[in-house]
Amino acid sequence: MSAPRVQLTDDEWRQKLTPEEFAVLRQAGTEPPFTGEYTDTKTEGVYECRACGAELFRSSEKFESHCGWPSFFDPANSDAVILRPDDSLGMRRTEVLCANCHSHLGHVFEGEGYPTPTDQRYCINSICLKLVPS
């Protein structure tokens, strides 16, 4: 994995982010399901990384998965995110990171049967995103 384009120390990230944002974005936490700002949002626009402002997802790829977090079937650009194995919590998952600053965003799952073009569900924490309406 290449180095992030945006590199800050933990203290610099703590100054930039709220404690809740830091816990999820920089420490790979997870916000509680059905509590996030964008879980049910239907506003058209671009979802940016809350940590660095990089474009990550678009509303046109967002779908209702009823899982408790915003779900997308594809990133806005294939280079917008990095995928890496995550074997934490006793299970095998694929973690989704912002390619620009390597902040934790959530996880991607495949083969769940959602009627999407990619059969993927990028399950992303709302707290990691900032919606810029179009």
mmCIF file of C-alpha atoms in Angstrom:
data_model
loop_
_atom_site.group_PDB
_atom_site.id
_atom_site.type_symbol
_atom_site.label_atom_id
_atom_site.label_comp_id
_atom_site.label_asym_id
_atom_site.label_seq_id
_atom_site.Cartn_x
_atom_site.Cartn_y
_atom_site.Cartn_z
ATOM 1 C CA MET A 1 0.000 0.000 0.000
ATOM 2 C CA SER A 2 1.425 3.371 -0.996
ATOM 3 C CA ALA A 3 1.800 6.217 1.489
ATOM 4 C CA PRO A 4 -1.204 8.500 1.967
ATOM 5 C CA ARG A 5 -1.128 11.870 0.204
ATOM 6 C CA VAL A 6 -2.434 13.531 3.380
ATOM 7 C CA GLN A 7 -0.273 12.653 6.369
ATOM 8 C CA LEU A 8 -0.909 14.105 9.804
ATOM 9 C CA THR A 9 0.183 13.040 13.270
ATOM 10 C CA ASP A 10 -2.420 11.667 15.670
ATOM 11 C CA ASP A 11 -2.332 14.998 17.531
ATOM 12 C CA GLU A 12 -2.990 16.881 14.270
ATOM 13 C CA TRP A 13 -5.885 14.548 13.425
ATOM 14 C CA ARG A 14 -7.300 15.069 16.936
ATOM 15 C CA GLN A 15 -7.275 18.832 16.379
ATOM 16 C CA LYS A 16 -9.037 18.441 13.014
ATOM 17 C CA LEU A 17 -11.647 15.824 14.007
ATOM 18 C CA THR A 18 -14.151 15.446 16.830
ATOM 19 C CA PRO A 19 -13.411 12.618 19.308
ATOM 20 C CA GLU A 20 -16.160 10.515 17.665
ATOM 21 C CA GLU A 21 -14.780 11.136 14.152
ATOM 22 C CA PHE A 22 -11.242 10.323 15.317
ATOM 23 C CA ALA A 23 -12.385 7.033 16.899
ATOM 24 C CA VAL A 24 -13.914 5.811 13.633
ATOM 25 C CA LEU A 25 -11.712 7.415 10.959
ATOM 26 C CA ARG A 26 -8.313 7.025 12.628
ATOM 27 C CA GLN A 27 -8.869 4.091 15.015
ATOM 28 C CA ALA A 28 -11.133 1.923 12.807
ATOM 29 C CA GLY A 29 -14.130 2.181 15.094
ATOM 30 C CA THR A 30 -17.754 1.773 14.035
ATOM 31 C CA GLU A 31 -20.665 4.077 14.742
ATOM 32 C CA PRO A 32 -23.802 2.414 16.108
ATOM 33 C CA PRO A 33 -26.204 1.194 13.384
ATOM 34 C CA PHE A 34 -29.160 3.391 12.382
ATOM 35 C CA THR A 35 -27.662 6.475 14.083
ATOM 36 C CA GLY A 36 -25.651 8.019 11.252
ATOM 37 C CA GLU A 37 -26.538 11.235 9.487
ATOM 38 C CA TYR A 38 -26.596 9.673 5.998
ATOM 39 C CA THR A 39 -28.155 6.247 6.623
ATOM 40 C CA ASP A 40 -31.454 7.172 4.955
ATOM 41 C CA THR A 41 -30.418 10.307 3.026
ATOM 42 C CA LYS A 42 -31.676 10.534 -0.540
ATOM 43 C CA THR A 43 -30.094 13.925 -1.334
ATOM 44 C CA GLU A 44 -28.188 13.924 -4.633
ATOM 45 C CA GLY A 45 -24.540 14.826 -4.446
ATOM 46 C CA VAL A 46 -21.009 13.701 -3.737
ATOM 47 C CA TYR A 47 -19.846 12.040 -0.543
ATOM 48 C CA GLU A 48 -16.396 13.232 0.510
ATOM 49 C CA CYS A 49 -14.023 11.923 3.158
ATOM 50 C CA ARG A 50 -14.752 13.882 6.332
ATOM 51 C CA ALA A 51 -11.056 13.747 7.252
ATOM 52 C CA CYS A 52 -9.463 15.049 4.035
ATOM 53 C CA GLY A 53 -12.231 16.090 1.603
ATOM 54 C CA ALA A 54 -11.427 13.539 -1.129
ATOM 55 C CA GLU A 55 -14.387 12.437 -3.284
ATOM 56 C CA LEU A 56 -15.325 8.884 -2.339
ATOM 57 C CA PHE A 57 -18.872 8.024 -3.405
ATOM 58 C CA ARG A 58 -21.790 9.538 -5.314
ATOM 59 C CA SER A 59 -25.469 9.450 -4.464
ATOM 60 C CA SER A 60 -26.126 7.658 -7.782
ATOM 61 C CA GLU A 61 -24.331 4.580 -6.349
ATOM 62 C CA LYS A 62 -26.062 4.700 -2.950
ATOM 63 C CA PHE A 63 -28.781 2.148 -2.256
ATOM 64 C CA GLU A 64 -31.040 1.065 0.577
ATOM 65 C CA SER A 65 -29.557 -2.000 2.214
ATOM 66 C CA HIS A 66 -31.425 -1.641 5.532
ATOM 67 C CA CYS A 67 -28.222 -2.612 7.364
ATOM 68 C CA GLY A 68 -27.973 0.534 9.512
ATOM 69 C CA TRP A 69 -25.202 2.314 7.610
ATOM 70 C CA PRO A 70 -25.047 4.091 4.242
ATOM 71 C CA SER A 71 -24.412 1.566 1.472
ATOM 72 C CA PHE A 72 -22.928 2.088 -1.975
ATOM 73 C CA PHE A 73 -22.392 -0.445 -4.752
ATOM 74 C CA ASP A 74 -19.270 1.246 -6.136
ATOM 75 C CA PRO A 75 -16.874 4.088 -5.260
ATOM 76 C CA ALA A 76 -16.980 7.280 -7.337
ATOM 77 C CA ASN A 77 -13.585 6.361 -8.787
ATOM 78 C CA SER A 78 -11.785 3.026 -8.555
ATOM 79 C CA ASP A 79 -8.749 4.820 -7.095
ATOM 80 C CA ALA A 80 -10.795 6.651 -4.423
ATOM 81 C CA VAL A 81 -10.564 3.818 -1.906
ATOM 82 C CA ILE A 82 -8.118 1.147 -0.823
ATOM 83 C CA LEU A 83 -9.289 -2.330 0.133
ATOM 84 C CA ARG A 84 -7.346 -4.435 2.611
ATOM 85 C CA PRO A 85 -7.977 -7.675 4.495
ATOM 86 C CA ASP A 86 -9.366 -7.269 8.010
ATOM 87 C CA ASP A 87 -9.256 -10.338 10.251
ATOM 88 C CA SER A 88 -10.336 -8.512 13.427
ATOM 89 C CA LEU A 89 -13.262 -9.632 15.574
ATOM 90 C CA GLY A 90 -12.686 -13.261 14.636
ATOM 91 C CA MET A 91 -13.964 -12.901 11.073
ATOM 92 C CA ARG A 92 -12.590 -12.232 7.609
ATOM 93 C CA ARG A 93 -13.750 -8.943 6.123
ATOM 94 C CA THR A 94 -12.432 -6.370 3.669
ATOM 95 C CA GLU A 95 -11.755 -2.940 5.135
ATOM 96 C CA VAL A 96 -12.358 0.195 3.049
ATOM 97 C CA LEU A 97 -9.898 3.079 3.475
ATOM 98 C CA CYS A 98 -9.754 6.532 1.907
ATOM 99 C CA ALA A 99 -6.937 6.353 -0.650
ATOM 100 C CA ASN A 100 -6.015 9.987 0.004
ATOM 101 C CA CYS A 101 -5.511 9.893 3.793
ATOM 102 C CA HIS A 102 -5.872 6.176 4.675
ATOM 103 C CA SER A 103 -8.728 6.865 7.093
ATOM 104 C CA HIS A 104 -11.003 3.933 7.933
ATOM 105 C CA LEU A 105 -14.405 4.215 6.227
ATOM 106 C CA GLY A 106 -16.062 0.835 6.763
ATOM 107 C CA HIS A 107 -16.107 -2.530 4.994
ATOM 108 C CA VAL A 108 -17.148 -3.969 1.636
ATOM 109 C CA PHE A 109 -19.154 -7.182 1.305
ATOM 110 C CA GLU A 110 -19.912 -9.306 -1.771
ATOM 111 C CA GLY A 111 -22.458 -11.899 -2.776
ATOM 112 C CA GLU A 112 -25.248 -10.795 -0.463
ATOM 113 C CA GLY A 113 -27.845 -10.798 -3.239
ATOM 114 C CA TYR A 114 -28.568 -7.079 -3.457
ATOM 115 C CA PRO A 115 -29.896 -6.105 -6.909
ATOM 116 C CA THR A 116 -26.962 -3.842 -7.764
ATOM 117 C CA PRO A 117 -24.662 -3.832 -10.816
ATOM 118 C CA THR A 118 -21.618 -4.948 -8.791
ATOM 119 C CA ASP A 119 -23.158 -7.295 -6.168
ATOM 120 C CA GLN A 120 -21.058 -5.368 -3.650
ATOM 121 C CA ARG A 121 -22.099 -3.397 -0.576
ATOM 122 C CA TYR A 122 -19.691 -0.743 0.589
ATOM 123 C CA CYS A 123 -20.968 -0.387 4.156
ATOM 124 C CA ILE A 124 -19.649 3.027 5.210
ATOM 125 C CA ASN A 125 -19.902 4.882 8.518
ATOM 126 C CA SER A 126 -21.854 8.146 8.104
ATOM 127 C CA ILE A 127 -19.413 9.885 10.425
ATOM 128 C CA CYS A 128 -16.663 9.272 7.839
ATOM 129 C CA LEU A 129 -18.544 11.146 5.123
ATOM 130 C CA LYS A 130 -19.536 14.682 4.235
ATOM 131 C CA LEU A 131 -22.297 15.063 1.658
ATOM 132 C CA VAL A 132 -21.887 17.922 -0.813
ATOM 133 C CA PRO A 133 -25.314 18.348 -2.460
ATOM 134 C CA SER A 134 -25.353 18.795 -6.237
#
